[in-house]
Amino acid sequence: MGDHFEKGQQALLNEGEENEMEIFGYRTQSCRKTLCLAGSIFSFGILPLVFYWRPAWHVWANCIPCSLQEADVVLLRTTDEFQTYSWKKVVWICLSALNSAFRLIPDHPLITDEEYIINRAIRKPDLKVRCIKVQKIRYVWNNLEGQFQKIGSLEDWLSSAKIHVKFGSGLTTEEQEIRRLICGPNTIDVEITPIWKLLIKEVLNPFYIFQLFSVCLWFSEDYKEYAFAIVIMSIISIALTVYDLREQSVKLHHLVESHNSITVSVCEKKAGVQELESRFLVPGDLLILTGNKVQMPCDAILIDGSCVVDEGMLTGESIPVTKTPLPKMDSSVPWKTQSEADYKRHVLFCGTEVIQARGACSGAVKAVVLQTGFNTAKGDLVRSILYPKPMNFKLYRDAIRFLLCLVGTATIGMIYTLCVYVLSGEPPEEVVKKALDVITIAVPPALPAALTTGIIYAQRRLKKRGIFCISPQRINVCGQLNLVCFDKTGTLTRDGLDLWGVVPCDRSGFQEVHSFASGKALPWSPLYAAMASCHSLILLDGTIHGDPLDLKMFEATTWEMVVSGHDFHIKGAPACAMVVKPCKTASQVPVEGIAILHQFPFSSALQRMTVIVQEMGGDWLAFMKGAPERVASFCQPETVPTSFVSELQIYTTQGFRVIGLAYKKLEMDHHTTALMRDQVESDLIFLGLLILENRLKEETKPALEELISARIRTVMITGDNLQTAITVARKSGMVSESQKVILIEANETTESSSASISWQLVEEKKHIAYRNQDNYINIREEVSDNSREGSYHFALSGKSFQVISQHFSSLLPKILINGTIFARMSPGQKSSLVEEFQKLDYFVGMCGDGANDCGALKMAHVGISLSEQEASVASPFTSKTPNIECVPHLIKEGRAALVTSFCMFKYMALYSMIQYVGVLLLYWETNSLSNYQFLFQDLAITTLIGVTNIFVLVLVIQLSVCLFILFADIPELYRRLDLLCTPVLWRVYIVIMLGSNFIVSLAVEEAIIENRALWMIIKRCFGYQSKSQYRIWQRALANDPSWPPINQTSYSDMPACGRGVSYSNPVFESNEEQL
C-alpha cells in the first residue's frame, strides 16, 4: 500500500538534501476511524500498539489517498535504504489573529507580492496558511507551486542588491508580525522529556512487550522465581535506559538553553532601533551588532561593517574567522553564487561568538537575519543529534532474521504441542499454557540484553583509554572497518607549524634561503611587509589571536600590533584600523607602521587571502598569501622565476608546508571597501616562498603500520598541497618505498576541448618542470614494461576529483580502489569521497581534528574526532589523546565486542534450541521439566553468563555445581529440586558424553571453524567469491592488462570514457568549488 499515487498526491520534501523524504497526501475518513476505534477496544489495545510500531498502517487504516492540497494527514517516507515511515497532521495558521494589532485584508500590500514564499503560502480570501512540522522544521503549502516548502529562511534566489534594498533598512512592525506568525519563534527548543514519556516509550518496545507476555504466562504456571528475576532485570534495564535518556535530554537542553534568551538590537523601518528578545526575530530583520563577545542567536548575512567570529562550536576550529560584508552588486544572480569566493565569509552563523564588530567609517555593524530556529547552522547540528541517521548493521539484521526463524520454529512447536495434549485429553487451559510456553522457550527473552554485553564492556575499556562514545551501537561497527580516512594537518602531523625560513625572489630569480634558526634578521623588503601585514590576526584584551600559521609568520617579524587611535590615525582609514609597527628592539625599517585597511579573508575553496594596507604616510598596497600555485597564477608572468616549479618541489618533497606571497601598489581614488576582489587580485608581483615545517606525530607511523598489517586500507584526505601530501604519505608508511604513486589530473571542459583526464607516474628523483600550475610533481616520462607490476597508489586533487565525478563517473570506482592520496579537498568533497567509498561496500572510518572534517566525520560509518570542541558532538567517538593511536584501539575493541556479540548470540540460540528440543521430547510423554529445573537452566546457566564478563569463572562454578548435584546422593536435595535419582553408571555415562562432546567441539572449532586456510581452500574449490563491490572491482582490475593507464590522456567525448557505466553520485555537489 502507499506506492500507487496519482499526480499531486505524492512529492519530495527537501529534494537533494540529506534528509530527503517522500510525502503522500491522505484524508481522514470517519467510517474508517470508527472501525479502527472499535478494533482498538475489541483487541484490548493490541491494534493501537501495532499502529504505534507501524505508523504507515495507522494512516492506511484511518485515511484514504488524496491530493496534497486537500490532505489533512501526510505520510512521510525517507528515501534512504531504511524507508522509515512517519505521519503528521496538517495544521492551519489563521492570520485573522493579527487583526487586533492591525487590520489585515486579502489585498493588503504586504501580502500581495507573491515573489516571496510567505505570501504564496497565504490562502486568500480567508487568510489561512496550511503547514506541517517535520523534525522541528516548519513547512508551508505554496499555493502557487502546489507543494510544501521549508519556511524560516530567506529565499535562495535573492540577489545581493535585493537584500540590500529590501532588508537594508529593516522590516515594518506589520511585516514582522506576519513573518513571526508564519515562521514561528526563533528558538532551538529541546524540551526536557518527562520521565513518564520516556518510560512509556521504552516499555512499548516490542522486546519488553514480549517479556510482559512471558512473565504473565510464567506467573500463571507458578514459575514465579524466574518471572521475578526477569521483572527485576527488566526494571533495572528500563530504569538505566530512562536515566541515560533523561541525562542526555537535560544536557542537550542546557546546551541550547542560553540561545533562546538573548537580547538583541533590531532596526525597524519606522520605529528605529529596538531592543527585543532573540526568540522574536524573523528572517529579514535587520540586526545591529554592538560591542564584543556577542552570541549569534540566528544565521545572518553581514551587509555593513566587518566582524571577527569564533566558529569553534560549529567547525571545531577555535581560531578567529574574519567576516566581510556582502557587496551590493547590480547583478540579478543569487547572492550565494555572485562571486567565486565562498558565500559563507559573509554569513554569521548561529551559535558562534562575535569577538569583535567594526563598523565601516564609524557606522554601525548591520546584518540581515538569514535563518531562524532549527533552520540555522546550530539548529541543524542539534537536529542531527535529535534525529541521528539509523544504522544498517548486518549483525542486527541477521539477529532479526534469526528471531523470525525462532518464531517460525516456535509455531511448529505450538502446533505439535496442541496435537499431543489435545489427543491426550488434557484440559483446554493446560493445553493453551503448554502451547504458549513453547514460544518463551524457543525465543529467549534475555537474547537482546545478552547481545549488548560486549558493547558495554568495550565502552568501559575505551573510556579508560580516553575514547568517549555517544553512540555505543557503533562500537560493533568499528570491528568491521576495512578502510580508514585521515586528515593530514593536526591528525597525522603535528598541530604547531614552525617557521623554517623564507625564499625571497626578484627579477633574476630566487635568492638564497633565509633561515630563521640562524637568528639573523630578515632585511626590510616588500616580503617583510607582507609577513607583517598579510594575516587575519586580531588584538583582543592586549593578546594577539588568530590562525597558528599567521601567528608564526607575524612573530618572526618581531613587530607589534596596535589599534589606530589619536597617535596612529590615518586619513581615510577606519578609526579603529589594525596597525602593525616595528617594536623598539626591531632593526631599522623605513616605515613607521602599516595600517591594515581591508581584508579579503582566506577561503579553503579559493586557497588564498588578500589585504589592502597603507604604509603610514606612504603608499597603498595589496598583499596576497596562499597556496603557491594559486598565488603565482595571479602574478605577472615575468615576476615568477623560471625555476618556480623545481624550487617549490625541493621543499614540498621534504614535507614542508609552503606558502606563496605577492603584492602590488594600488592607485587609490575611492574608498577601500568599494574595491572588488578581482580588481585587487590581478597583475601582482611575486615576492617569494614562506617555508613552514609540519612534522609527523611520533604515534602516526606505528599506528598506520599496525592498520596496514591488519589489511585495513588507509587513505589521506587533506586540504594541503598534493606533493606535500605524497611526501607525508611516504614518510608515514601509508605508501611504502617499493610502491608507485600515479598522479591523476583531470581538467574541466573548455571552449577548445572537452574534459580530460591524464595519468602520470610520479618520479621521486628526476626534476622536470611540469606544465600545469595546479600540480608541481616530478613526472617520469618513460615507463619500463614492468612498471605496471606490483602495488600502486593514485594521487589526485579535489579539483580533479570533482571533474572525474562529473565527467568520468565510470572511472571513479576504478580510481577509488587504489586511490590513497586526495589533496586540496574542500569540506564538501571530503564528505562526497567518504560516501563514494561507502558505495563500494567499504566500512569507512574517518579520523580528523574537527576542523573542516565535521561533514566527513558525520558521513562515515565511524567518525573519530581528535578535537574536544562542541563540534565533536556530531562524531560518534571523541579521543582525548590528539593522535591516531586511538584508531587501532577502537578497531580492536570493536572486534572484541563483535566477537562477544557473535558468541553470545550462538550461545543463547543454542541454549534455547537445546531446551526447546528437550521440552518437546518430554511433551511427547505429556511431561515437562520442573520449575526448579527451568530456573537452574534459565537463571544459573544462561542469565548469569549473559550479564557477566567473568565467563570462565562462572562456567567453572556452574560445572562444579552440576557435578556436585550429579554425584552428591542427597535425597532431600533431589526431592526439593524435583530430580529423579538415577543409577551411578548412568551419571558416569553422562559425564563421559559431556567430556567427549567438549573434546569433539574443541577439535571442530580449532581444526575447521577457526581454520582460515581451510576455508580459503574450500572457497577456491567451490569458486566462492565476495560479492562486495570493491572486491568485484579488484578482481576485474587485476585481470585488466591495460590498467592502470600511464602516460595517457583521455577525453570525456571518447567512447570509453564518460558515463558509460551507470555508476554516479547524483547528489555530488561541492559548493566551495563551484563558487
PDB file of C-alpha atoms in Angstrom, residues 30 37 96 109 141 504 548 861 886 930 970 1010 1036:
ATOM      1  CA  SER A  30     -14.944   8.957   9.523  1.00  0.00           C
ATOM      2  CA  LEU A  37     -11.617   2.670  17.280  1.00  0.00           C
ATOM      3  CA  SER A  96      -7.013  36.797  11.397  1.00  0.00           C
ATOM      4  CA  PRO A 109       0.088  45.493   0.093  1.00  0.00           C
ATOM      5  CA  TRP A 141       1.910  24.915   1.465  1.00  0.00           C
ATOM      6  CA  PRO A 504      62.871  35.723  -1.442  1.00  0.00           C
ATOM      7  CA  PRO A 548      48.666  29.432  14.110  1.00  0.00           C
ATOM      8  CA  HIS A 861      30.310   4.627   9.425  1.00  0.00           C
ATOM      9  CA  CYS A 886      43.079   5.680  19.210  1.00  0.00           C
ATOM     10  CA  SER A 930      10.036 -28.861  36.768  1.00  0.00           C
ATOM     11  CA  ILE A 970      21.484 -36.269  48.890  1.00  0.00           C
ATOM     12  CA  GLU A1010      38.595 -21.253  13.013  1.00  0.00           C
ATOM     13  CA  ALA A1036      38.168  -7.011 -12.633  1.00  0.00           C
TER      14      ALA A1036
END
